[in-house]
Amino acid sequence: MKLVDEIFEMYKGKIRGTQEDFDIIAFTILEQLDYNELIDMVKELPEEELAYFIRLYIVESLKGRMEKYADDTSFYH
């Protein structure tokens, strides 16, 4: 993805590469974009990258749900 390449070039050598670094960068960028800009970015994705994007969303969402479920169910045990 062109955006990821640009971000990588901008930050390489300046961050440690931790999950926290990635979260901060992602949230900072998303704060600067409106809905239409985000949709335009998605529309520009090649089919393979769009599939990866959706797959990643599904996987991370399921992980979050499973973690929440595990936390909720462990309360009763």
Coordinates of C-alpha atoms in Angstrom, one line a residue, residues 3 15 23 28-29 38 40 46 50 57-58 63 66 73-75 77:
L3 CA 0.4 5.0 2.3
I15 CA 10.9 4.5 16.1
D23 CA -0.8 2.4 17.3
T28 CA -2.4 10.1 14.4
I29 CA -2.9 9.5 10.7
L38 CA -10.7 7.0 4.0
D40 CA -11.0 7.0 -1.4
P46 CA -5.7 -3.4 -5.5
L50 CA -8.3 -5.0 -0.1
Y57 CA -9.9 -6.6 10.2
I58 CA -11.7 -9.9 10.7
K63 CA -9.1 -11.7 18.6
M66 CA -12.2 -13.8 22.1
T73 CA -16.2 -16.0 31.4
S74 CA -13.2 -16.3 33.7
F75 CA -15.0 -14.0 36.1
H77 CA -14.9 -19.6 37.4

